[in-house]
CSV table of C-alpha atoms in Angstrom, one decimal:
chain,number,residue,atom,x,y,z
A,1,UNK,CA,6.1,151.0,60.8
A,2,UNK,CA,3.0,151.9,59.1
A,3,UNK,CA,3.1,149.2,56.9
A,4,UNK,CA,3.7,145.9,59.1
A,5,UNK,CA,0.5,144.8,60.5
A,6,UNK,CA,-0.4,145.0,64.2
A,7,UNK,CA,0.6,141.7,65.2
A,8,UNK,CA,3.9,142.3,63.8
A,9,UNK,CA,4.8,146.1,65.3
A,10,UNK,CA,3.4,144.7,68.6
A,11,UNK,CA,6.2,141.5,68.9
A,12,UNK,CA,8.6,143.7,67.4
A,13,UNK,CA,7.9,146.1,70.4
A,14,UNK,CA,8.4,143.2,73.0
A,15,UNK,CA,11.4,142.1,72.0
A,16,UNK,CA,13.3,145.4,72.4
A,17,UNK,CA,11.6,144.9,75.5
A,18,UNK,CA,12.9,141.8,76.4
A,19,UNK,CA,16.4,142.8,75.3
A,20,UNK,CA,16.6,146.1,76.9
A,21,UNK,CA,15.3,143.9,80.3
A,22,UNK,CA,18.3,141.4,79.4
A,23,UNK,CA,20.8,144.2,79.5
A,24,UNK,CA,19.8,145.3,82.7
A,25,UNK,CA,20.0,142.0,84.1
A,26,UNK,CA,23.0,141.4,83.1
A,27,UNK,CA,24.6,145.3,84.3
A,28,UNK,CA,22.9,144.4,87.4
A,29,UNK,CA,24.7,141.1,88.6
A,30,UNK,CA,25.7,141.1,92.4
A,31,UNK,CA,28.7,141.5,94.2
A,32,UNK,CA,29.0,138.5,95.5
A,33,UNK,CA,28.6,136.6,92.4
A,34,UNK,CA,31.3,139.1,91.4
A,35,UNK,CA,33.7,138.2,94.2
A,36,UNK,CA,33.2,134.5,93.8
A,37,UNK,CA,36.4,133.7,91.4
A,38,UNK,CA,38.6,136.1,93.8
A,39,UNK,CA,37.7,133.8,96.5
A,40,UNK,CA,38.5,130.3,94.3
A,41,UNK,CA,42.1,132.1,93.3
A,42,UNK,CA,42.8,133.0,96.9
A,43,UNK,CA,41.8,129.7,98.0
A,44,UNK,CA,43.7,127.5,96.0
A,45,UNK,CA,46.7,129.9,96.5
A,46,UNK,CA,46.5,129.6,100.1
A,47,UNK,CA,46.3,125.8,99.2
A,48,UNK,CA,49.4,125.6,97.0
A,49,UNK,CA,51.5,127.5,99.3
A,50,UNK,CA,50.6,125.2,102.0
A,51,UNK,CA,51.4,122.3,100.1
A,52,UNK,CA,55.1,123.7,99.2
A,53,UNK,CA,55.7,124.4,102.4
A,54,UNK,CA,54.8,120.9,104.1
A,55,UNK,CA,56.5,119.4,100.9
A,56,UNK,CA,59.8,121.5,102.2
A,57,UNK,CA,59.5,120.6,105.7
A,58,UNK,CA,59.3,116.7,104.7
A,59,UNK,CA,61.9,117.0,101.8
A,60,UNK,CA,64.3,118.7,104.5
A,61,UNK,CA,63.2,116.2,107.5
A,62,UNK,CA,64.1,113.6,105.2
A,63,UNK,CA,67.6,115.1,103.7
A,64,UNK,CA,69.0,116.4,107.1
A,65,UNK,CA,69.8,113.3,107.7
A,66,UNK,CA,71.6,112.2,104.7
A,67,UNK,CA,73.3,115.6,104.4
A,68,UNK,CA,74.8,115.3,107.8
A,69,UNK,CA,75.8,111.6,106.6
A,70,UNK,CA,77.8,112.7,103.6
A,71,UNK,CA,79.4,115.6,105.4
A,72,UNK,CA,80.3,112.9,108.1
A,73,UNK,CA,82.0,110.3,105.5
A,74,UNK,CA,84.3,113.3,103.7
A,75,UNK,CA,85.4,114.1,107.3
A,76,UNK,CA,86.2,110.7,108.3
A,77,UNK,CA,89.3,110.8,106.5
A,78,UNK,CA,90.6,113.6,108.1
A,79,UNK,CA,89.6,112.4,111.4
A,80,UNK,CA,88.9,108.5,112.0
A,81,UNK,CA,87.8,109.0,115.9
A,82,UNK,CA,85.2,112.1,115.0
A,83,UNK,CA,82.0,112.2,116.9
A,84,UNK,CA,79.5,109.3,116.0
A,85,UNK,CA,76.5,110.0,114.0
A,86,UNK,CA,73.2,110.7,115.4
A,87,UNK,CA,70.9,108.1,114.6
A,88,UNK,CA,67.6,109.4,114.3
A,89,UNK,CA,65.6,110.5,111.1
A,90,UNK,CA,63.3,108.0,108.7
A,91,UNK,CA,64.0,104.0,109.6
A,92,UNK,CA,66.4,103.7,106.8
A,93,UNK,CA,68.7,107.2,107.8
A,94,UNK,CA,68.9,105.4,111.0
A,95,UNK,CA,69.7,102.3,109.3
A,96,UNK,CA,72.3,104.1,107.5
A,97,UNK,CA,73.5,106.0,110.2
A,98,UNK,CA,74.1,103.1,112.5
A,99,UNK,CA,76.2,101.5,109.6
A,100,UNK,CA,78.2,104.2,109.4
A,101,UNK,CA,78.6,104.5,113.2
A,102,UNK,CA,79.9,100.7,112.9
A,103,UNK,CA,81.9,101.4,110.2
A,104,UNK,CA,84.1,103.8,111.9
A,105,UNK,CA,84.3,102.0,115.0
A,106,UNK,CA,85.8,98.9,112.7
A,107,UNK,CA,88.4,101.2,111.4
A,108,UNK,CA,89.4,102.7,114.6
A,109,UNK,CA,89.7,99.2,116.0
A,110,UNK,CA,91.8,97.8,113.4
A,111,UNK,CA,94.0,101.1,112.9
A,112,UNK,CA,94.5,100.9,116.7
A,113,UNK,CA,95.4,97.4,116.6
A,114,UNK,CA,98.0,97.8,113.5
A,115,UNK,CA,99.5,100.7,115.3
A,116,UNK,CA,100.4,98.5,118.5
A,117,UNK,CA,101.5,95.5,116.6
A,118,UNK,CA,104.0,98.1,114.1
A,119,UNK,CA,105.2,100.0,117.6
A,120,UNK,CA,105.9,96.5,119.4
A,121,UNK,CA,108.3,95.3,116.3
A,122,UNK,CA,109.9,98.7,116.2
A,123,UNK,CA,110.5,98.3,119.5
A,124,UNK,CA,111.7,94.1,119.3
A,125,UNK,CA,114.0,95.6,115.9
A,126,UNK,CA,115.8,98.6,117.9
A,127,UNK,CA,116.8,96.3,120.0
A,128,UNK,CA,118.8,93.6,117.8
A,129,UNK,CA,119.9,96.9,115.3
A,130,UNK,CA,121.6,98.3,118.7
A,131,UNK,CA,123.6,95.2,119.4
A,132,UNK,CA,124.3,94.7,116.2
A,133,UNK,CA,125.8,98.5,115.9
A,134,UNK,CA,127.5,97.8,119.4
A,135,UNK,CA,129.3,94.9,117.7
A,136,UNK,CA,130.3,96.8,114.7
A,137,UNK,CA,132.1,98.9,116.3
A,138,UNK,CA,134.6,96.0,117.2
A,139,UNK,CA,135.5,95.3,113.7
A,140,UNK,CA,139.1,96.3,112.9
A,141,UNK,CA,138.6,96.4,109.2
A,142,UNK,CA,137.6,100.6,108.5
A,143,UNK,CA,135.8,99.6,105.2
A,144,UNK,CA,133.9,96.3,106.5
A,145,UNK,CA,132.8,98.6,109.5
A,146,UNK,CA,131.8,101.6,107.4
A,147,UNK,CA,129.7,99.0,105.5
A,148,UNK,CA,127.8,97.7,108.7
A,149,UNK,CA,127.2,101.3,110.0
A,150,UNK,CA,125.5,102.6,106.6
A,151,UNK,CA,123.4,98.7,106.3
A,152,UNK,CA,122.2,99.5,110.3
A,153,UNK,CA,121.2,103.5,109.4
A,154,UNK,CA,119.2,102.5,106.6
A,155,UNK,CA,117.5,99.8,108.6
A,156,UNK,CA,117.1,102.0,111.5
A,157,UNK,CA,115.2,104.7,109.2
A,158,UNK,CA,113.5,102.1,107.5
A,159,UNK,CA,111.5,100.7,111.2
A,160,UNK,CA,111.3,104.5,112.3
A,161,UNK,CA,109.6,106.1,109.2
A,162,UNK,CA,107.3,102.9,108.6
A,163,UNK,CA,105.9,103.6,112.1
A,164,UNK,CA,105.6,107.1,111.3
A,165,UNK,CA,103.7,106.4,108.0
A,166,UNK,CA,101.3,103.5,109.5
A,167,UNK,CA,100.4,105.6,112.9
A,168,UNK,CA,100.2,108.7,111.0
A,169,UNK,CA,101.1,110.5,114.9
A,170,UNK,CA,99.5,113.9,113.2
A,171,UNK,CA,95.8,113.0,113.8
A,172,UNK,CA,96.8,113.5,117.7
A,173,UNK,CA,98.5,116.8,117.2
A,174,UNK,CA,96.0,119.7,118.3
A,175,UNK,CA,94.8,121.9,115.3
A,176,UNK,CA,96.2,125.8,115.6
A,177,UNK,CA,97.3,128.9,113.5
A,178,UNK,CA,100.3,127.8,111.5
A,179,UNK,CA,102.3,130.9,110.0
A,180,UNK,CA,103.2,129.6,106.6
A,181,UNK,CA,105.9,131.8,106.0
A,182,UNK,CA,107.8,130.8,109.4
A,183,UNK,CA,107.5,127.4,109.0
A,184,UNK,CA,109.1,127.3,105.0
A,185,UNK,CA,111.8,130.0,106.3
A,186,UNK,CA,112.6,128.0,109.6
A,187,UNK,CA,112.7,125.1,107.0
A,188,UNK,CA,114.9,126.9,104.3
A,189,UNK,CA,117.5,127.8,107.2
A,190,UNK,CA,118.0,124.4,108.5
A,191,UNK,CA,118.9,123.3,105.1
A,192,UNK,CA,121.3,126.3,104.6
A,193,UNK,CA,122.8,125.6,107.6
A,194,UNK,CA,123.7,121.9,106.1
A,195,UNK,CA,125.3,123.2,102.8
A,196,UNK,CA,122.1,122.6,100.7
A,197,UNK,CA,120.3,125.2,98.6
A,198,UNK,CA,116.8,126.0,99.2
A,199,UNK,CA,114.9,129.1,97.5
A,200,UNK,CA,112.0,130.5,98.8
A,201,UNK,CA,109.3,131.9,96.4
A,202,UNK,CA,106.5,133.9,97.0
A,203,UNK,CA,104.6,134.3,100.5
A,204,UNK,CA,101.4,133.2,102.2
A,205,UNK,CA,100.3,135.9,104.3
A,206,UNK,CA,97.1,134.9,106.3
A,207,UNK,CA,98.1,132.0,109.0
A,208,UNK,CA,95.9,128.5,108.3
A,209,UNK,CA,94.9,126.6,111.1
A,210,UNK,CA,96.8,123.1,111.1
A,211,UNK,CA,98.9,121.0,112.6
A,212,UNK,CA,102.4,122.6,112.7
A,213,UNK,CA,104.9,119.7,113.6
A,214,UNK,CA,102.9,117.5,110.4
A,215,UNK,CA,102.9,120.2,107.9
A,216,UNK,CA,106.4,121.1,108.9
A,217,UNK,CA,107.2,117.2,108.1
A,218,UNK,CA,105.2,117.0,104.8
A,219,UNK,CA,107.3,120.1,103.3
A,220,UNK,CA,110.5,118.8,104.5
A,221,UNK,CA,109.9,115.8,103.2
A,222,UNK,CA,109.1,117.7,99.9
A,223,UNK,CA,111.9,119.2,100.0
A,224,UNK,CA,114.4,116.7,101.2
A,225,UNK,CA,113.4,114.6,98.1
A,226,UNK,CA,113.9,117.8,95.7
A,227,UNK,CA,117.3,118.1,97.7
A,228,UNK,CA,118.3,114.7,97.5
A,229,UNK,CA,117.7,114.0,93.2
A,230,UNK,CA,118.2,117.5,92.1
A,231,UNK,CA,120.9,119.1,94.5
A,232,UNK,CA,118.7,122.2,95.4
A,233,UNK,CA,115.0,122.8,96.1
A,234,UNK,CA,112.5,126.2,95.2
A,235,UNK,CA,110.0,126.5,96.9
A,236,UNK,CA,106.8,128.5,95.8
A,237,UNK,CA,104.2,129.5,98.1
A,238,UNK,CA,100.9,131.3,97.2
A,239,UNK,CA,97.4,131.9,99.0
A,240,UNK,CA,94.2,133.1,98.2
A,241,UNK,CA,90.5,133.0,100.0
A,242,UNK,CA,90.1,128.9,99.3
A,243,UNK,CA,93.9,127.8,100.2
A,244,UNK,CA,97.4,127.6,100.2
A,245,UNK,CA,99.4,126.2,97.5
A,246,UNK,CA,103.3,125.2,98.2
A,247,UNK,CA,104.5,123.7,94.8
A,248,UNK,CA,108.4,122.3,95.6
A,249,UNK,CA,110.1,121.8,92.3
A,250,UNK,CA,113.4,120.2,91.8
A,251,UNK,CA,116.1,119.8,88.4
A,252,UNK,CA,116.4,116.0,89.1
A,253,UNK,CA,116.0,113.4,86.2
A,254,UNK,CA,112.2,113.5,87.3
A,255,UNK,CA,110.1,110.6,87.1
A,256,UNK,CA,108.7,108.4,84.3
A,257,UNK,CA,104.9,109.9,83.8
A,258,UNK,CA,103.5,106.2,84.5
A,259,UNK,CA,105.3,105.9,88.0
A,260,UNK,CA,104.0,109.8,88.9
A,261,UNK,CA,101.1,107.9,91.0
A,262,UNK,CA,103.1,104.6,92.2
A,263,UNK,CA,105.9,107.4,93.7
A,264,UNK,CA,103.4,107.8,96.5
A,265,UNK,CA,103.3,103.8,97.3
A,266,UNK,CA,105.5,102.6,100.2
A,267,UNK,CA,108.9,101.6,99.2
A,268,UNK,CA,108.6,102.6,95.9
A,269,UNK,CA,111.3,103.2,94.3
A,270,UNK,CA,111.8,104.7,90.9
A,271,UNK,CA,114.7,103.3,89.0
A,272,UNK,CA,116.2,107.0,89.8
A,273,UNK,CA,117.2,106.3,93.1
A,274,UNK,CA,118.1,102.7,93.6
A,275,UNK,CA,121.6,103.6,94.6
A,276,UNK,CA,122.2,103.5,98.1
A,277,UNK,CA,123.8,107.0,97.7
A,278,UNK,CA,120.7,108.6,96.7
A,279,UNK,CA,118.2,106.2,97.2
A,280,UNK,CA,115.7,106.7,100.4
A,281,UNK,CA,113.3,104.6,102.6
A,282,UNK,CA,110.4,105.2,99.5
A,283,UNK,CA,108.0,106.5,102.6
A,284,UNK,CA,108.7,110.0,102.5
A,285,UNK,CA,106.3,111.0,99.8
A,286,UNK,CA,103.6,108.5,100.8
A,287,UNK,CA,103.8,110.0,104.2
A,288,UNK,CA,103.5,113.5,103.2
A,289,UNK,CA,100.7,113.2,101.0
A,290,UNK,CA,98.5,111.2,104.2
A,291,UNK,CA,99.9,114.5,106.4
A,292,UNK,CA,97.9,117.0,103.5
A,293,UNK,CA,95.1,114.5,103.1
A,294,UNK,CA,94.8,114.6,106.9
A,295,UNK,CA,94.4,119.0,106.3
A,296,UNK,CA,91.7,118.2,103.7
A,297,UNK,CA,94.2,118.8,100.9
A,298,UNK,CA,96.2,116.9,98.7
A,299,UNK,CA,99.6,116.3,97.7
A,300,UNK,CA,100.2,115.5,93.9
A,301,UNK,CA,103.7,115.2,91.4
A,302,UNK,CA,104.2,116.3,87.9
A,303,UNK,CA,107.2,116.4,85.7
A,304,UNK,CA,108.4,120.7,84.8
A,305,UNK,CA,108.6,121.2,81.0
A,306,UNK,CA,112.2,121.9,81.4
A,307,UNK,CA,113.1,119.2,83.5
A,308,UNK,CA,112.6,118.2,86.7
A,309,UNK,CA,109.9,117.7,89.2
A,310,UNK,CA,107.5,119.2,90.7
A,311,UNK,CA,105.5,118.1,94.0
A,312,UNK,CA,102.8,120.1,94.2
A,313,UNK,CA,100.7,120.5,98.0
A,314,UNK,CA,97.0,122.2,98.1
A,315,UNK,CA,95.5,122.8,101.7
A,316,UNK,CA,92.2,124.4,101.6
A,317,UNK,CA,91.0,127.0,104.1
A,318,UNK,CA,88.0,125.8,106.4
């Protein structure tokens, strides 16, 4: 120091000065100055929270709506006459809802209607096919009579199951617990008592809740098929938390793979079974299949490796 001049030493003094106040200032800042950036973060926390909860409430105010509209158009299959929709929500959900609302009132109508006009000309039919059987039994000729009596049974089944497939009677039958297991052994002993051969396989141990008189017809019909083109039927049952699964399989010719869907068309029938020995109404299938659609399930065919066919029924638990 003793050789800078005085003018030097003495600014060299003032800035450590200076610094040494700068330090201080700066160890020295307030609290709230401090606290200011907590404050900001809180804030715009409280902000975004709000946000995403107002952006909830409007996304589900807006989906409720729509959600209850797509559970509503699943169920309608199962049940045509369900309660209507309510139409409230945004102005196009109520748009959408009244639709829908018409919708199933136009479906209800015109099922309603086809189901009187079909019971009206099984009704005008019975008539006719009992004279005519009336009068066949005053043919002398044993074959020419036998003839007549086999031509009026077939038509007589053909007007009664028609009915049964377009009025599909099950929707009125009240839901209850069904034991599985009864119904396929109460089936199983009514063909046994007939001379046919029906196996049992498996066992569903939980009751489902259906409709006991339609299920009872979709599996006979299941089976009756499997009786009629393969001379005996299995039937495998299984269940688990989600459903049932009855899978009848036959040891008939089977079916073509490209006819497997068409089998379910009424009066199909497969080149199989055009005899009149063998050869049914073609409903029996296609009514059995509307009966597990009507449970929420489904009803589908597929040919077994070693021959034979295989009708497989899903119902799902609910």
């Amino acid at each position: 120091m003793a050789g800078r001049p005085a003018g030097e030493r003495v600014l060299h003094r003032s800035d450590r000065a200076a610094r040494r106040h700068l330090g201080d200032v700066r160890f020295h800042l307030s609290p709230q100055a401090t606290a200011l950036p907590l404050r900001v973060a809180l804030t715009l926390l409280v902000l975004l929270v709000t946000v995403v909860v107002l952006s909830l409430v409007a996304v589900r105010w807006v989906t409720g709506p729509l959600t209850a509209l797509a559970g509503a158009a699943q169920q309608l299959g199962e049940n045509i006459d369900r309660p209507p929709l309510p139409e409230t929500g945004p102005i196009e959900v109520q748009r959408a809802a009244k639709a829908f609302n018409t919708m199933q009132q136009r479906l209800s109508r015109f099922i309603t209607d086809r189901t009187r006009v079909l019971t009206a000309m099984s009704h005008d039919l019975k008539t006719p096919i009992t004279r005519m059987r009336l009068r066949t039994e005053m043919l002398e000729d044993e074959a020419l009579r036998a003839k007549f009596e086999r031509d009026l049974a077939e038509m007589e089944s053909m007007v009664t199951q028609t009915l049964e497939f377009m009025r599909d009677s099950s929707a009125s039958e009240p839901v209850q617990r069904v034991d599985i297991a009864a119904l396929l052994e109460s089936i199983q002993t009514d063909y046994r008592d007939t001379g046919k051969q029906v196996e049992i396989e498996g066992r569903v141990g939980q009751p489902y809740r259906g409709r006991p008189l339609a299920l009872r017809r979709c599996v006979t019909n299941l089976v009756e098929n499997a009786v009629r083109y393969g001379g005996r039927a299995t039937i495998r049952a299984g269940d688990d938390v989600q459903g049932i699964t009855i899978r009848v399989l036959d040891e008939g010719p089977g079916i073509p793979e490209e006819e497997l869907e068409q089998a379910f068309e009424p009066f199909f029938r497969g080149e199989a079974s055009r005899s009149r020995e063998t050869g049914g109404t073609g409903l029996g299938l296609g009514i059995a299949r509307n009966i597990a659609r009507a449970h929420g399930g489904e009803l589908v065919l597929k040919n077994r490796g070693g021959g034979g066919l295989e009708a497989i029924l899903t119902l799902p638990r609910t």
